[in-house]
Coordinates of C-alpha atoms in Angstrom, one line a residue:
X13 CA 0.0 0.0 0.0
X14 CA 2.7 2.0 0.9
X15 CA 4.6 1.8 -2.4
X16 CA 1.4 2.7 -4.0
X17 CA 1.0 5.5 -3.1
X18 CA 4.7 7.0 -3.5
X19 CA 3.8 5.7 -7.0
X20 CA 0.4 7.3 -7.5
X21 CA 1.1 10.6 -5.6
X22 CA 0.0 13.7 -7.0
X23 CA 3.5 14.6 -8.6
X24 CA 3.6 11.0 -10.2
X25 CA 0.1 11.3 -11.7
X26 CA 0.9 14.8 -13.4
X27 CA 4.1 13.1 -15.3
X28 CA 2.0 10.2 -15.9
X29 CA -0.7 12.3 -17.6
X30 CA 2.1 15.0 -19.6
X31 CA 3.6 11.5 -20.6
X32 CA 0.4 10.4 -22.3
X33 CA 0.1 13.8 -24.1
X34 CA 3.2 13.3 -25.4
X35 CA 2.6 10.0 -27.1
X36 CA -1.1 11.2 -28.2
X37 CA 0.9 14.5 -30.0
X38 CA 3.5 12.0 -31.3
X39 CA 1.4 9.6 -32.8
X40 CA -1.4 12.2 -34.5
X41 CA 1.2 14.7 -35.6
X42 CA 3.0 11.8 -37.7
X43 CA 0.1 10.3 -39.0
X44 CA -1.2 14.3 -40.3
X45 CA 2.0 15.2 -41.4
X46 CA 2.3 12.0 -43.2
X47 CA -1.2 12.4 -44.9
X48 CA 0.3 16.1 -46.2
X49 CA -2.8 17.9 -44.2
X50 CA -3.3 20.7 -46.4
X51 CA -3.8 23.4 -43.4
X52 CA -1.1 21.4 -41.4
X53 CA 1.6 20.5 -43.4
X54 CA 0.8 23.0 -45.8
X55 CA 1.0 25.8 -43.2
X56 CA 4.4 24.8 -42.2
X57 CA 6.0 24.3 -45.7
X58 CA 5.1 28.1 -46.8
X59 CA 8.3 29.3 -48.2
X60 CA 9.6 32.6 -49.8
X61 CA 9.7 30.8 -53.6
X62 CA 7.0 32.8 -55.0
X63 CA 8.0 35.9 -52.9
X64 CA 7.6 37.5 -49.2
X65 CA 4.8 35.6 -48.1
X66 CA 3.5 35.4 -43.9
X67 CA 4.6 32.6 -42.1
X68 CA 7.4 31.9 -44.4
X69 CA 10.7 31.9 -42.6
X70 CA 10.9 28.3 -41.0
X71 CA 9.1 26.7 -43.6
X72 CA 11.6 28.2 -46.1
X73 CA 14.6 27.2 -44.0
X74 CA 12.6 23.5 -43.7
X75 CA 12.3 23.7 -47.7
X76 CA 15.7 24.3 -48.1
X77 CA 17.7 21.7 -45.9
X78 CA 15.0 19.0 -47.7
X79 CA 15.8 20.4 -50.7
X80 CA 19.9 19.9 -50.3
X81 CA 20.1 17.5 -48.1
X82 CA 17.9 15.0 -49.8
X83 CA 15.7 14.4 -46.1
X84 CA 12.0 14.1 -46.4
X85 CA 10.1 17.2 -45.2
X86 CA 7.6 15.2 -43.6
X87 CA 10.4 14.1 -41.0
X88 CA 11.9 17.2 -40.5
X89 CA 8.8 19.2 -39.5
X90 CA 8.0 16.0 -37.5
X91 CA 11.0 16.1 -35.6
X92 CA 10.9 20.3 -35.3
X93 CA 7.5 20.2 -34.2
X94 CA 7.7 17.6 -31.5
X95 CA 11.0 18.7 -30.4
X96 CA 8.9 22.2 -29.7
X97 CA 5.9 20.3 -28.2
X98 CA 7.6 18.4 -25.7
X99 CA 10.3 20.9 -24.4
X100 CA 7.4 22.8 -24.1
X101 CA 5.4 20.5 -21.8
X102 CA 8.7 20.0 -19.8
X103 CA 9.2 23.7 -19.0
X104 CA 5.3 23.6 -18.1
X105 CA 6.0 21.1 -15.9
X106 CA 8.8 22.4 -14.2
X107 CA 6.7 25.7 -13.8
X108 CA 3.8 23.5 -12.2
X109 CA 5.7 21.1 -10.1
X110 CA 5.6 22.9 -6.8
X111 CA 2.6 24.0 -7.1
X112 CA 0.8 20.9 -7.8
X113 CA -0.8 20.8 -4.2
X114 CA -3.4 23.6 -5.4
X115 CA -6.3 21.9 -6.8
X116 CA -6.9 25.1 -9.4
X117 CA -3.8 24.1 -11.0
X118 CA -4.6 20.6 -11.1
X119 CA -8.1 21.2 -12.8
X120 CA -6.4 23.8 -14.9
X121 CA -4.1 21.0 -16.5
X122 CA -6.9 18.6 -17.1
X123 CA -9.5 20.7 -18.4
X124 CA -10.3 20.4 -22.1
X125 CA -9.7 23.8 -23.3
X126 CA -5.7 23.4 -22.3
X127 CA -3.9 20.7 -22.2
X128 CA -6.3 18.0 -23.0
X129 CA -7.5 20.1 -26.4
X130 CA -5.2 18.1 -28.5
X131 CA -7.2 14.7 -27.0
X132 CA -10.2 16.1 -28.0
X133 CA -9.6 17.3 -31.0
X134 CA -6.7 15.6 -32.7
X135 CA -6.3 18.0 -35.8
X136 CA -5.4 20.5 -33.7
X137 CA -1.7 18.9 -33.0
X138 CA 1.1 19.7 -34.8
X139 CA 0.0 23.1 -35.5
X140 CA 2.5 26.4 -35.4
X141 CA 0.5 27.9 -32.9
X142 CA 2.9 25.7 -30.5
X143 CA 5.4 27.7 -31.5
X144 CA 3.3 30.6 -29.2
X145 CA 3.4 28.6 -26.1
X146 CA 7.3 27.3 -26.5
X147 CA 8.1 31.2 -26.7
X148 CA 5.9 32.0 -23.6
X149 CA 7.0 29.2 -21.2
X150 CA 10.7 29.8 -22.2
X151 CA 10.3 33.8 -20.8
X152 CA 8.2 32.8 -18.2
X153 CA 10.9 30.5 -17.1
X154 CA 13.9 32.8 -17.7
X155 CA 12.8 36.1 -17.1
X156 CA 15.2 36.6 -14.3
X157 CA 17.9 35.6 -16.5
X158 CA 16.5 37.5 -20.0
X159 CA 16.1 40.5 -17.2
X160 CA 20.0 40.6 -16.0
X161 CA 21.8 38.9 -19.6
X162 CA 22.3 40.7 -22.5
X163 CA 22.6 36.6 -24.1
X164 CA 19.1 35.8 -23.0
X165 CA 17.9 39.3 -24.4
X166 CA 19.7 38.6 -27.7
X167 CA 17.8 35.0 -27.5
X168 CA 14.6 36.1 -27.1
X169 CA 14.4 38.5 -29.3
X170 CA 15.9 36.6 -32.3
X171 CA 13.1 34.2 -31.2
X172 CA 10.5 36.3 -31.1
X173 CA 11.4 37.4 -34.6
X174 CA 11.4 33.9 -36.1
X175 CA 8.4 32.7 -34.8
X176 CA 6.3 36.1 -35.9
X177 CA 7.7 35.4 -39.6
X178 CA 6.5 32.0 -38.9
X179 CA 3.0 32.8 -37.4
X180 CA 1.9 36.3 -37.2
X181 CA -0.8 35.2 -34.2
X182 CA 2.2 35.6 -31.8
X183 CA 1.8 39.9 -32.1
X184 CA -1.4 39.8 -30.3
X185 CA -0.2 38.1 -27.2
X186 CA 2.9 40.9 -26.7
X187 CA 0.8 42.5 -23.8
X188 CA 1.5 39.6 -22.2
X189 CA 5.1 40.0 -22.2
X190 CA 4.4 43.2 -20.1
X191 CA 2.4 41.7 -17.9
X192 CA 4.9 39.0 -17.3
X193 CA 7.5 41.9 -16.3
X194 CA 4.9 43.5 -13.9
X195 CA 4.3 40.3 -12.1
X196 CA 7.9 39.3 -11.7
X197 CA 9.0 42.9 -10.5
X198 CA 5.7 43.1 -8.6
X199 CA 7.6 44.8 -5.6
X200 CA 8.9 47.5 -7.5
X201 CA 6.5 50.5 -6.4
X202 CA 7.7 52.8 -9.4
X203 CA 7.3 52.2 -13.1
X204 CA 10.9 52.0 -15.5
X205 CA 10.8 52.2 -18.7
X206 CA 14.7 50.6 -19.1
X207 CA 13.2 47.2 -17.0
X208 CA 10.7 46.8 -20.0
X209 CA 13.3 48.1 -22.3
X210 CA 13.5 44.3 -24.5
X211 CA 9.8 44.5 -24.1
X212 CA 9.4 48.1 -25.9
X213 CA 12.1 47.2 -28.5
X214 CA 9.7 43.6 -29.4
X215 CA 6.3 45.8 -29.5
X216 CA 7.8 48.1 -31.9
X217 CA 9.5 45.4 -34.4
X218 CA 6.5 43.3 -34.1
X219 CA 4.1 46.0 -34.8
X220 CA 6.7 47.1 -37.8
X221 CA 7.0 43.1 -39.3
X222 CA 3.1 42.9 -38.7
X223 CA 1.6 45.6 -41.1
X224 CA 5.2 44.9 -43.4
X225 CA 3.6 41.6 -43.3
X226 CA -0.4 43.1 -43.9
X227 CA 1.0 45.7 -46.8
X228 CA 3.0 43.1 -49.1
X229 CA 1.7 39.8 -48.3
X230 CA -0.2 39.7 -51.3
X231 CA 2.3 40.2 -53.9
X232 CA 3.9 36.7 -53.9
X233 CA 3.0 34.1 -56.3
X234 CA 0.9 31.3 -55.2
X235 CA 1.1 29.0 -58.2
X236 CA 5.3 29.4 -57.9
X237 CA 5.3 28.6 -54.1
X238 CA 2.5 25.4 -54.8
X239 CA 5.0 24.4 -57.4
X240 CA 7.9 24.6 -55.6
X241 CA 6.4 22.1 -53.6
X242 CA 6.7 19.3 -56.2
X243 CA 10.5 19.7 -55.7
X244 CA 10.4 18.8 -52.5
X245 CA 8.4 15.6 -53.1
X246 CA 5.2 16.7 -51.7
X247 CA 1.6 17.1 -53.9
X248 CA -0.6 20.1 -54.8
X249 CA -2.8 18.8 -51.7
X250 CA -0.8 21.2 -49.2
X251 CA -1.1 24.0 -50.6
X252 CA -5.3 24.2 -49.5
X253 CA -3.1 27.0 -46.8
X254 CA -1.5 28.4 -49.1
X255 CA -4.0 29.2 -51.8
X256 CA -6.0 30.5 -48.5
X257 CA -4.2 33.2 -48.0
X258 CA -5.6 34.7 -51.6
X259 CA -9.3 33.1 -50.9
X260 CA -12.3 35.6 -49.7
X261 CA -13.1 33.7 -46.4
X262 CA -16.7 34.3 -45.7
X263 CA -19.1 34.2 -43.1
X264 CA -21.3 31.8 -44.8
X265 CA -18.3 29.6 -45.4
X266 CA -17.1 29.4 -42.5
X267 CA -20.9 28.9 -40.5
X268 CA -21.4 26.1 -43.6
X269 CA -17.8 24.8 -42.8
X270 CA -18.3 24.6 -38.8
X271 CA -21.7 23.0 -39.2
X272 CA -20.3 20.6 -41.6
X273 CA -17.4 19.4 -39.2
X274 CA -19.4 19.4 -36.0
X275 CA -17.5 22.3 -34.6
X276 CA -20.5 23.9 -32.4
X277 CA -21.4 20.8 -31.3
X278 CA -17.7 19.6 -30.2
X279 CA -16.8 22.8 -28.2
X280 CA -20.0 23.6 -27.1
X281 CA -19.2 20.3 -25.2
X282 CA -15.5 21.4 -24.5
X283 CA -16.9 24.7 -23.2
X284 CA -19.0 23.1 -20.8
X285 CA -17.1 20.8 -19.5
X286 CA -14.7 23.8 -19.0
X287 CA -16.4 25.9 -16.8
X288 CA -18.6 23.7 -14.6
X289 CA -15.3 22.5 -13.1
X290 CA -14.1 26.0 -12.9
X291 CA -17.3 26.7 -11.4
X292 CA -17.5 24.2 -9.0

């Protein structure tokens, strides 16, 4: 009984439970990435072939060493994307792990709106928007150290400026990089501007690469880029992204769309099962 419960103590349970995430992302990002999901796949083999395009920079440098080195693409985004996942989920960990004795936390982690999405709805692993929460848990983690070392500065803003050419999403959640400041120098009664000074300087490049990114976007070549992708092994199927980008998404299309894959249903469900523990 005793070894029991050393073995299922709260602690153990948590790793348990990150461990089984793991192999859930594993398994369903291979098997989309190996079906060349058009919005999956496709969004992380945009390149700059047919010109500046968003979300380019990665997948260009991804292109590239598959181009040269003869190393399906499919395996490299594989690898780069679970990589991310799980040293992601680490740092999470290691952020949680002394406070796992607060029941909040512990319904925070299992809720189906955080962690536990990707069980729920498989086609949402493997996505770039990982990229956001690698970035986040890495400051949140080192802020003391990004706060006294020019190195970490340098690091996470050469970061930050790869993964906004990668996925543009990650502009909306700078506020959060101020808030994180605030929080960790929560004793200091006066507001300085040189504490937030790597903070300013990634608000003002990210709102500069963000309307660069609204103003030209448009002016590559889709047809070059989709081709480009033949080169590379991979068919015209990933490019449903790609062509997107030029596409007139409606609201009709998308209400027709959601209705068609369930989505109201589904997180309707998610939703609920979200707050009433929450609420509880």
């Amino acid at each position: 009984m005793q070894i029991n419960n050393k073995i299922l103590n709260r602690n153990n349970i948590i790793i348990f439970f990150f461990l089984f995430l793991i192999l859930n992302y594993l398994f369903f990002n291979y098997r989309i990435l190996a079906r060349e999901n058009g919005y999956i796949l496709g969004d992380w083999v945009i390149n700059y072939s047919g010109g500046f395009v968003k979300r380019g920079l990665l997948g260009h440098i991804f292109y590239s060493l598959s181009l040269y080195s003869n190393i399906s693409i499919v395996n490299i985004i594989f690898f780069f994307s679970s990589l991310i996942y799980i040293t992601s989920v680490y740092w999470f960990y290691l952020i949680l792990k002394d406070r796992l004795n607060n029941n909040l936390i512990l319904i925070f982690i299992l809720l189906p709106s955080t962690f536990l999405f990707n069980f729920f709805d498989p086609l949402t692993v493997g996505r770039k928007e990982i990229l956001v929460f690698f970035f986040f848990t890495f400051y949140y983690l080192k802020v003391d150290k990004i706060d006294s070392f020019l190195k970490y500065k340098i690091i996470t803003f050469i970061a930050f400026i790869t993964i906004i050419l990668t996925h543009e999403i990650i502009f909306f959640f700078i506020p959060y990089l101020f808030i994180l400041k605030f929080l960790y120098k929560e004793n200091v009664n006066k507001f300085k501007f040189n504490d937030y000074s790597l903070e300013f300087l990634i608000l003002f490049f990210g709102i500069l690469i963000f309307f660069t990114i609204i103003k030209i976007n448009h002016l590559h070549d889709n047809e070059v880029l989709c081709n480009s992708l033949q080169n590379i092994y991979l068919t015209k199927n990933t490019c449903w992204a790609i062509n997107d980008f030029k596409s007139q998404i409606t609201i009709n299309f998308l209400y027709s769309y959601f209705l068609e894959k369930n989505y109201y249903k589904n997180y309707l469900l998610y939703f609920i099962l979200t707050t009433i523990p929450l609420i509880l």
